[in-house]
Every structure is written in structure tokens, then in C-alpha cells.
XYZ file of C-alpha atoms in Angstrom:
445
model
C 0.000 0.000 0.000
C 1.264 3.566 -0.561
C 3.315 5.026 2.295
C 3.186 8.668 1.160
C 1.595 10.620 -1.650
C 2.949 14.068 -0.711
C 6.234 15.353 0.688
C 6.622 18.704 2.437
C 9.689 20.827 1.721
C 10.684 24.084 3.441
C 12.328 26.691 1.223
C 14.228 29.199 3.422
C 14.686 31.829 0.704
C 10.989 32.430 0.301
C 9.935 31.380 3.847
C 7.117 29.220 2.671
C 6.125 25.527 2.693
C 5.610 23.722 -0.621
C 3.661 20.478 -1.078
C 5.359 18.554 -3.882
C 3.700 15.537 -5.462
C 6.040 12.558 -5.657
C 5.624 8.976 -6.917
C 4.206 6.775 -4.126
C 6.291 4.119 -2.429
C 4.878 0.600 -2.087
C 5.122 -1.986 0.683
C 5.235 -5.730 -0.094
C 2.332 -7.828 1.154
C 3.420 -11.376 2.092
C 2.197 -14.039 4.537
C 3.931 -14.637 7.861
C 4.019 -17.954 9.690
C 4.553 -18.553 13.398
C 6.797 -21.534 12.661
C 8.575 -19.778 9.833
C 7.210 -22.230 7.211
C 4.073 -20.943 5.360
C 3.688 -24.056 3.180
C 1.114 -25.858 5.415
C -1.233 -22.911 5.266
C -0.866 -22.557 1.527
C -1.698 -26.256 1.040
C -5.079 -25.796 2.826
C -4.937 -29.426 3.904
C -8.054 -31.140 5.304
C -7.641 -33.219 8.453
C -11.007 -34.985 8.155
C -12.105 -35.449 4.485
C -14.658 -38.050 5.593
C -16.588 -35.320 7.467
C -16.915 -33.313 4.241
C -18.147 -36.403 2.396
C -20.741 -36.934 5.124
C -21.976 -33.354 4.779
C -22.266 -33.798 1.006
C -24.331 -36.935 1.610
C -26.604 -35.044 4.026
C -27.247 -32.276 1.504
C -28.062 -34.769 -1.240
C -25.157 -33.875 -3.495
C -24.558 -37.552 -4.299
C -28.052 -37.890 -5.776
C -27.012 -36.071 -8.954
C -26.277 -38.261 -11.968
C -24.416 -35.616 -13.983
C -21.544 -33.377 -12.932
C -20.659 -32.027 -16.353
C -20.364 -28.326 -17.074
C -21.930 -26.691 -20.148
C -19.335 -26.261 -22.851
C -21.393 -25.282 -25.909
C -24.928 -24.155 -26.647
C -27.124 -24.491 -29.739
C -29.563 -21.612 -30.098
C -32.479 -21.563 -32.544
C -34.276 -18.281 -33.204
C -36.874 -16.760 -35.516
C -36.591 -13.194 -36.756
C -39.091 -10.935 -38.551
C -38.165 -7.509 -39.855
C -40.438 -4.483 -39.415
C -41.762 -4.157 -42.970
C -44.659 -1.677 -42.708
C -46.311 0.861 -40.444
C -49.645 2.654 -40.213
C -50.087 6.226 -38.924
C -52.840 7.269 -36.529
C -55.360 5.275 -34.562
C -56.330 1.798 -35.718
C -59.969 2.867 -36.100
C -58.975 5.544 -38.635
C -57.796 2.801 -41.028
C -55.071 4.976 -42.548
C -52.969 3.850 -45.496
C -50.353 1.231 -44.631
C -46.942 2.503 -45.676
C -43.715 0.571 -46.263
C -40.809 1.260 -43.953
C -37.530 1.683 -45.853
C -34.788 -0.658 -44.599
C -32.286 0.807 -42.163
C -34.477 3.903 -41.691
C -35.544 5.064 -38.200
C -39.268 5.322 -37.590
C -39.139 8.453 -35.417
C -39.120 11.027 -38.273
C -42.153 9.382 -39.871
C -44.080 9.446 -36.589
C -43.260 12.972 -35.402
C -42.893 14.731 -38.737
C -44.926 17.915 -39.029
C -46.869 18.560 -42.238
C -45.193 20.779 -44.822
C -46.371 24.363 -45.085
C -47.777 25.684 -48.360
C -44.903 28.163 -48.927
C -42.208 25.512 -48.494
C -39.206 25.393 -46.144
C -37.311 28.420 -44.867
C -34.427 30.182 -46.553
C -31.806 28.402 -44.494
C -33.063 24.949 -45.496
C -33.341 26.037 -49.133
C -29.808 27.459 -49.174
C -28.252 24.425 -47.468
C -30.073 22.030 -49.798
C -28.990 24.024 -52.852
C -25.379 24.016 -51.675
C -25.608 20.256 -51.137
C -26.748 19.700 -54.730
C -23.913 21.902 -56.020
C -21.395 19.794 -54.069
C -22.877 16.491 -55.304
C -22.804 17.658 -58.908
C -19.197 18.800 -58.488
C -18.271 15.333 -57.172
C -19.908 13.895 -60.300
C -17.713 16.134 -62.489
C -20.222 18.916 -63.218
C -19.358 22.357 -61.811
C -22.367 24.626 -62.432
C -22.498 26.696 -59.241
C -22.574 30.096 -60.963
C -25.217 29.000 -63.469
C -27.499 27.591 -60.753
C -27.140 30.678 -58.552
C -28.166 32.876 -61.492
C -31.003 30.650 -62.755
C -32.433 29.589 -59.343
C -31.796 32.471 -56.919
C -33.036 32.468 -53.338
C -36.411 34.289 -53.017
C -35.285 37.247 -50.910
C -37.796 39.876 -52.122
C -41.040 37.875 -52.300
C -44.193 39.107 -50.591
C -45.391 37.189 -47.525
C -47.955 34.414 -48.111
C -51.615 35.134 -47.610
C -52.489 35.283 -43.944
C -48.833 35.471 -42.834
C -47.928 38.552 -40.716
C -45.750 40.916 -42.734
C -43.789 41.885 -39.621
C -42.515 38.323 -39.344
C -41.638 38.051 -43.050
C -38.299 39.833 -42.695
C -35.207 38.468 -44.488
C -32.028 38.851 -42.414
C -29.175 40.642 -44.150
C -26.896 37.601 -43.990
C -29.003 35.726 -46.538
C -28.070 38.274 -49.199
C -24.484 37.139 -48.794
C -25.536 33.467 -48.775
C -27.509 33.974 -52.010
C -24.282 34.764 -53.882
C -23.045 31.152 -53.569
C -26.132 29.002 -52.818
C -29.061 28.436 -55.209
C -32.663 27.842 -54.141
C -33.167 24.192 -53.275
C -36.959 24.312 -53.624
C -36.769 25.749 -57.155
C -34.173 23.122 -58.085
C -36.418 20.336 -56.796
C -39.359 21.589 -58.840
C -37.168 21.794 -61.954
C -35.960 18.215 -61.487
C -39.529 16.986 -60.941
C -40.664 18.637 -64.183
C -38.012 16.748 -66.166
C -34.302 16.901 -66.948
C -33.232 20.538 -66.580
C -30.863 22.270 -68.972
C -27.858 22.207 -66.651
C -27.879 18.394 -66.892
C -29.108 17.857 -70.479
C -26.464 20.240 -71.886
C -23.613 18.788 -69.827
C -20.789 16.848 -71.418
C -21.640 13.285 -72.335
C -18.856 11.937 -70.098
C -20.441 13.332 -66.914
C -24.115 13.483 -67.877
C -25.053 10.057 -66.516
C -23.234 10.607 -63.179
C -24.751 14.078 -62.802
C -28.246 12.772 -63.489
C -27.813 10.012 -60.890
C -26.512 12.506 -58.314
C -29.458 14.835 -58.960
C -31.943 11.974 -58.570
C -30.332 10.937 -55.276
C -30.455 14.528 -54.035
C -34.110 14.933 -55.027
C -35.115 11.785 -53.131
C -33.289 13.038 -50.031
C -34.783 16.527 -50.329
C -38.388 15.354 -50.645
C -37.929 12.876 -47.810
C -35.942 14.827 -45.229
C -36.212 18.548 -46.051
C -39.416 19.389 -47.920
C -41.961 16.572 -48.297
C -44.730 17.238 -50.809
C -47.530 19.403 -49.450
C -50.673 17.373 -48.726
C -54.173 18.745 -48.320
C -55.105 18.988 -44.639
C -58.275 16.961 -45.251
C -56.292 14.159 -46.912
C -53.252 14.158 -44.648
C -52.696 11.011 -42.573
C -50.783 11.810 -39.411
C -49.851 9.950 -36.247
C -50.658 12.995 -34.127
C -53.872 12.780 -32.090
C -54.753 16.423 -31.492
C -57.447 15.910 -28.845
C -55.095 13.774 -26.721
C -51.756 15.524 -27.474
C -50.074 12.203 -28.244
C -49.054 9.945 -31.112
C -50.608 6.663 -32.184
C -49.339 4.276 -34.818
C -49.004 0.600 -35.704
C -46.079 -1.582 -36.744
C -46.040 -4.782 -38.748
C -43.342 -7.454 -38.717
C -43.170 -10.105 -41.418
C -45.958 -10.432 -43.950
C -48.845 -12.666 -44.966
C -50.075 -15.196 -42.439
C -46.876 -14.970 -40.414
C -47.173 -11.225 -39.737
C -47.508 -9.670 -36.310
C -49.114 -6.289 -35.670
C -48.079 -4.009 -32.801
C -50.182 -1.018 -31.717
C -48.863 2.087 -29.930
C -51.850 3.277 -27.854
C -50.009 6.247 -26.297
C -46.675 7.612 -27.466
C -45.573 10.999 -26.157
C -42.604 11.386 -28.477
C -38.938 10.509 -28.230
C -37.386 7.063 -28.536
C -39.668 4.114 -29.347
C -38.961 0.995 -27.276
C -40.482 -2.436 -26.671
C -42.826 -1.115 -23.974
C -44.260 1.551 -26.333
C -46.429 -0.957 -28.226
C -48.877 -3.811 -27.568
C -49.354 -6.908 -29.690
C -52.696 -7.181 -31.474
C -53.103 -10.866 -32.464
C -56.373 -10.266 -34.341
C -55.092 -7.446 -36.596
C -53.517 -7.614 -40.055
C -51.966 -4.897 -42.198
C -51.927 -5.250 -45.977
C -49.291 -3.495 -48.037
C -49.510 -2.959 -51.791
C -47.198 -3.774 -53.389
C -45.915 -6.279 -50.875
C -42.257 -6.340 -49.881
C -39.963 -8.998 -51.329
C -38.297 -9.731 -48.002
C -38.855 -13.135 -46.416
C -41.584 -13.197 -43.777
C -39.612 -15.142 -41.164
C -35.878 -15.840 -41.055
C -34.898 -18.878 -39.001
C -31.382 -19.110 -37.631
C -29.318 -21.673 -35.750
C -25.998 -20.934 -34.117
C -23.631 -22.893 -31.917
C -21.602 -20.838 -29.472
C -19.404 -21.471 -26.462
C -21.206 -21.222 -23.138
C -19.393 -18.421 -21.315
C -19.686 -18.204 -17.519
C -21.508 -15.145 -16.249
C -19.195 -12.385 -15.014
C -19.969 -9.113 -13.229
C -18.256 -6.670 -10.903
C -17.890 -7.905 -7.327
C -18.529 -11.526 -8.271
C -17.008 -14.052 -5.823
C -13.881 -15.718 -7.121
C -14.085 -19.410 -7.995
C -10.367 -20.058 -7.367
C -8.485 -20.519 -4.115
C -6.026 -17.778 -3.143
C -7.389 -15.401 -5.775
C -8.064 -11.811 -4.774
C -11.431 -10.387 -5.791
C -12.013 -6.994 -7.292
C -12.485 -4.469 -4.511
C -14.316 -1.919 -6.681
C -17.640 -3.597 -5.827
C -18.145 -5.007 -2.329
C -21.426 -6.908 -2.249
C -20.795 -7.949 1.339
C -21.112 -4.356 2.571
C -24.620 -3.775 1.229
C -26.824 -2.251 3.899
C -30.083 -4.224 3.906
C -33.000 -4.706 6.225
C -34.996 -7.853 6.907
C -37.903 -6.622 4.764
C -35.658 -5.594 1.812
C -36.323 -8.815 -0.064
C -35.265 -7.661 -3.509
C -31.806 -6.615 -2.334
C -31.402 -9.773 -0.252
C -32.295 -11.962 -3.219
C -29.785 -10.070 -5.366
C -27.007 -10.565 -2.831
C -27.872 -14.265 -2.422
C -27.719 -14.763 -6.173
C -24.421 -12.894 -6.464
C -22.695 -14.604 -3.532
C -24.065 -18.167 -3.797
C -25.482 -19.041 -7.215
C -23.647 -16.754 -9.639
C -21.096 -19.443 -10.563
C -23.915 -21.637 -11.949
C -25.059 -19.192 -14.648
C -23.818 -19.010 -18.224
C -24.270 -16.456 -21.003
C -25.312 -17.359 -24.548
C -25.097 -14.243 -26.776
C -27.686 -13.617 -29.486
C -27.358 -10.710 -31.917
C -30.712 -9.041 -32.594
C -31.273 -6.820 -35.613
C -32.582 -3.314 -35.100
C -36.132 -3.017 -36.393
C -37.084 -6.648 -35.884
C -39.021 -9.082 -33.711
C -36.974 -12.057 -32.462
C -38.183 -15.177 -30.679
C -35.993 -17.912 -29.219
C -37.341 -21.173 -30.640
C -35.072 -23.577 -28.782
C -31.960 -23.845 -26.617
C -29.787 -26.907 -26.121
C -26.430 -27.228 -24.417
C -23.726 -29.896 -24.436
C -21.739 -30.753 -21.311
C -18.110 -31.766 -20.971
C -19.269 -35.428 -20.904
C -21.007 -35.101 -24.273
C -24.550 -35.138 -22.868
C -27.156 -32.858 -24.446
C -29.918 -31.161 -22.526
C -32.845 -29.007 -23.640
C -33.626 -25.835 -21.707
C -37.377 -25.345 -21.382
C -39.001 -21.924 -21.455
C -39.581 -20.449 -18.003
C -43.345 -20.470 -17.473
C -44.824 -18.058 -14.956
C -48.347 -17.779 -16.336
C -49.753 -18.693 -12.951
C -48.682 -15.465 -11.296
C -50.922 -12.406 -11.141
C -50.360 -9.363 -13.347
C -49.316 -9.183 -16.940
C -46.078 -7.155 -16.922
C -43.049 -9.105 -18.071
C -39.653 -7.577 -18.670
C -38.915 -7.305 -22.414
C -42.206 -9.046 -23.304
C -45.001 -7.250 -25.123
C -48.539 -7.144 -23.737
C -51.406 -8.433 -25.864
C -54.362 -6.158 -26.594
C -57.411 -7.086 -24.517
C -55.698 -9.923 -22.671
C -53.482 -10.610 -19.662
C -51.131 -12.667 -21.838
C -47.820 -11.508 -23.238
C -46.115 -12.213 -26.540
C -43.037 -14.379 -26.233
C -40.104 -12.664 -27.898
C -38.288 -9.344 -28.066
C -39.297 -6.445 -30.311
C -36.529 -3.959 -31.133
C -38.311 -1.059 -32.877
C -36.486 0.833 -35.632
C -35.938 3.853 -33.417
C -33.016 6.269 -33.433
C -30.536 5.980 -30.571
C -28.026 8.501 -29.330
C -29.922 11.519 -30.623
C -28.196 14.859 -30.022
C -30.678 17.336 -28.533
C -29.873 21.011 -28.202
C -30.978 23.245 -25.367
C -34.665 24.241 -25.666
C -35.430 27.789 -26.770
C -38.880 27.769 -25.218
C -40.509 25.336 -22.787
C -44.304 25.107 -22.923
C -46.261 22.653 -20.783
C -49.597 21.459 -22.198
C -52.181 20.369 -19.622
C -55.521 18.722 -20.337
C -58.493 19.960 -18.339
C -60.907 17.038 -18.602
C -63.673 18.763 -16.634
C -63.693 21.946 -18.738
C -62.784 20.102 -21.954
C -59.920 22.527 -22.531
C -56.162 22.482 -22.962
C -53.897 24.928 -21.138
C -50.496 25.958 -22.490
C -48.250 27.106 -19.631
C -44.977 28.744 -20.644
C -42.284 27.758 -18.173
């Protein structure tokens, strides 16, 4: 252990005391024996082995017919990808929409409808600059031509019903307009056909420029400025009278599909507890996806012993990690949950093994079977833990079924974004429902 971390030195010239940090010194830790020979203690010899055998007989340890340890595990699983979703309440019977692969669902759920006058100047300028960069990477440099042909609308009159006092263009956008074209005007030109800046380009770069423009247009209409939809025809997940979102997810397709309903989603990340399984519902998608309804997998992995901080060591003369001291937990007689945790950690933790299973994001996965092989070559099947006899219907990582106390066996990993970077709020407004007065109050905090 360290003898000293600091040394104190007196400097006569300045008449002051300085504390100087120095490398610590260490003291050896070694056993001491009264007789001078520590070997008997290190051997841990037993003077009465027959007494230990008798205790094992009393506890019934000789009744076991297998003493092998798991060495490998065979895991069978079934996986269904999230292939479609439906906005709004189930009773509204909105159009079922396909979910693009590797796309998060959050923007589709919480997206606000596009305004009639399109996105703001900043979004238009950034999108136009992005198209200029993509065309330049494809070998077509037409920045000056696009800025002249599709300028940012800096001097337009405000839309009908929009306050003129709020329709003020900051001076900085006049500098931005010198190098960035209008993204909205470019999108409309590409939707009308092949514009002149691509059709008149050199034949060597025309195909690459056309492909880059098509990729940019798909991104722009999906992420920046979706097409404007009539308010009467718009299908949204937002439930205005409840100030919440509702939607449905579908995994697989055909007869093997599973439908999950979100009865109350307040925004943010979508997790397994956000939805309920509706066994009687089906969602039809036209045209149907080409992906397989159910993917069945089998994998054989090594059975790794469970390890966690503070776990008791399973070897003699081995020091345990002192970062976690489970023996110093302060518990009371009625603190059953903590007592059970300590009992598991101190007594039974060496009997647990870990079998890893990779689960795809945006999928429903069910473990179909688990077998393990011992060091003696014996194979055993692990049955599913059945606790249907207990009261209540909450199960960790299991999805509730609509209108029933049952749960759906398996894990749903929704296609939700993780690790989202949120900036500081500019304004915090709390919406409160007044059920008695049938009103909603907006309180600015």
C-alpha cells in the first residue's frame, strides 16, 4: 500500500512551505508464519475429508447423476423484420406505408406537415449548396449558373395570412444567395423533367450528374421538404385531442405477420414497452415487400460463464475486485429484492452461463429452442420459463397483448433512433388537459 503521496519541503529563501507531489512508495504484502514455514497454510490441507463427504451426503449432493459443465450451446431463433407501419389510430384505417430498410421510424411518426410556402431560406440554401457539391463530385461544376437561374427568393411578398412583420429576411441571406441556389426551385425543376444544366452537360459526366441529382431529389423530398398534402387528406400519427401519437407496426408479412399497436406515445425514442401486440389485426401493403416473412437461424456458441463486478472468485487464493463489495450492502430484513440479489451474487452466480444472441434493429426475435452440451457429451434441452400462474401481466422485455393478460413471447426492437443529439430548448411550454372543462392549457415555463 502507498506510504506517502505528498512530501513537504521548506524553502528558506521564500519562507514558505511547498507540497510537492512525488511517486508513491509501495510496501510488499506477504504471509507470515509462526513456525517460519508458510507451506502448510498454503496447502489448505483437510484433516477430516470423511466429514466433508458426510456433509455432502446429508445435503443430497450424491443424488445427482451428472456433474458435467456446459461447454457449448445451440440456439435456434426466428426473426421478422419491421416491414410496414400505419399512422394514426387503428380505427382511422389509414394507409399502410412501407418502412424503408435501415431507416428510423421516429421522423415518420413525429414529422410535421409541410407548409404551403415551403421550407425556410436556411433549409433552401443548405439544400442548394448540397446539390452543387454532389454535382461537383460527379464532375459537373455549375455553381454560378445555378445561382443565377435559381436564386433564393429574398424579395417575395409574404404568403396570404402570414404577418408581414414576421416576413423579414435577415441581411446575412443576401451574402448566402451569392453562392447558394434555391433548393426548392431546383427540386421543382428536377420533378418537371431533366433541366438544362444536366441535359447540356458533357456526355462523359451526364449520366453521373443525373444520378446525383436523382439521389439529391429523393433526399430533399424525404428529409427537407416533403410534398404538401391537403389537410383533409393528410394522414398523421398525431392525435390532437389527446396531445399524443398513435401508430401501428407490422413485422413479417402474410399469415406470419404480427401487428403491434402504440396506444399512447408521447414522443422521443420508441422501445419495446411503447407498443402492444394485437393478435387479431392484419396490415396489408400494396405492393408487398420482397423480403422473407420469417428468417430462421441456428448458431452454436461457447457457453461463457456469467461475469460481473464484485462476483465471488471461484479459485483458491485469488483476490477479488475491490471496486464492488457486495458484502457491505446495507439491507434490512424486509428488503427482499436486495437480499435476493445478494444471495444470487454470492451463492449461485457461478452456476449461470451467457449465450449471446445478436438481434437486428427493427425486428421481432423469438428464441425457438436452446440446447447445451456438457463436458461429458450429454445434451440437454432448456425449457421456457413459465410463470403464467402469477398475477399481473407485466413481463420484462415481453409485449402485452391487446385485450388480454397474456404476453407475446419474444423481443421487439423497434427501428428507433438511438443517441440523438438534442440542443438546449429555446422555449418550454407545458400542455395540460383539463378534462372537466374540456380545454387544454399551455403554460410557458
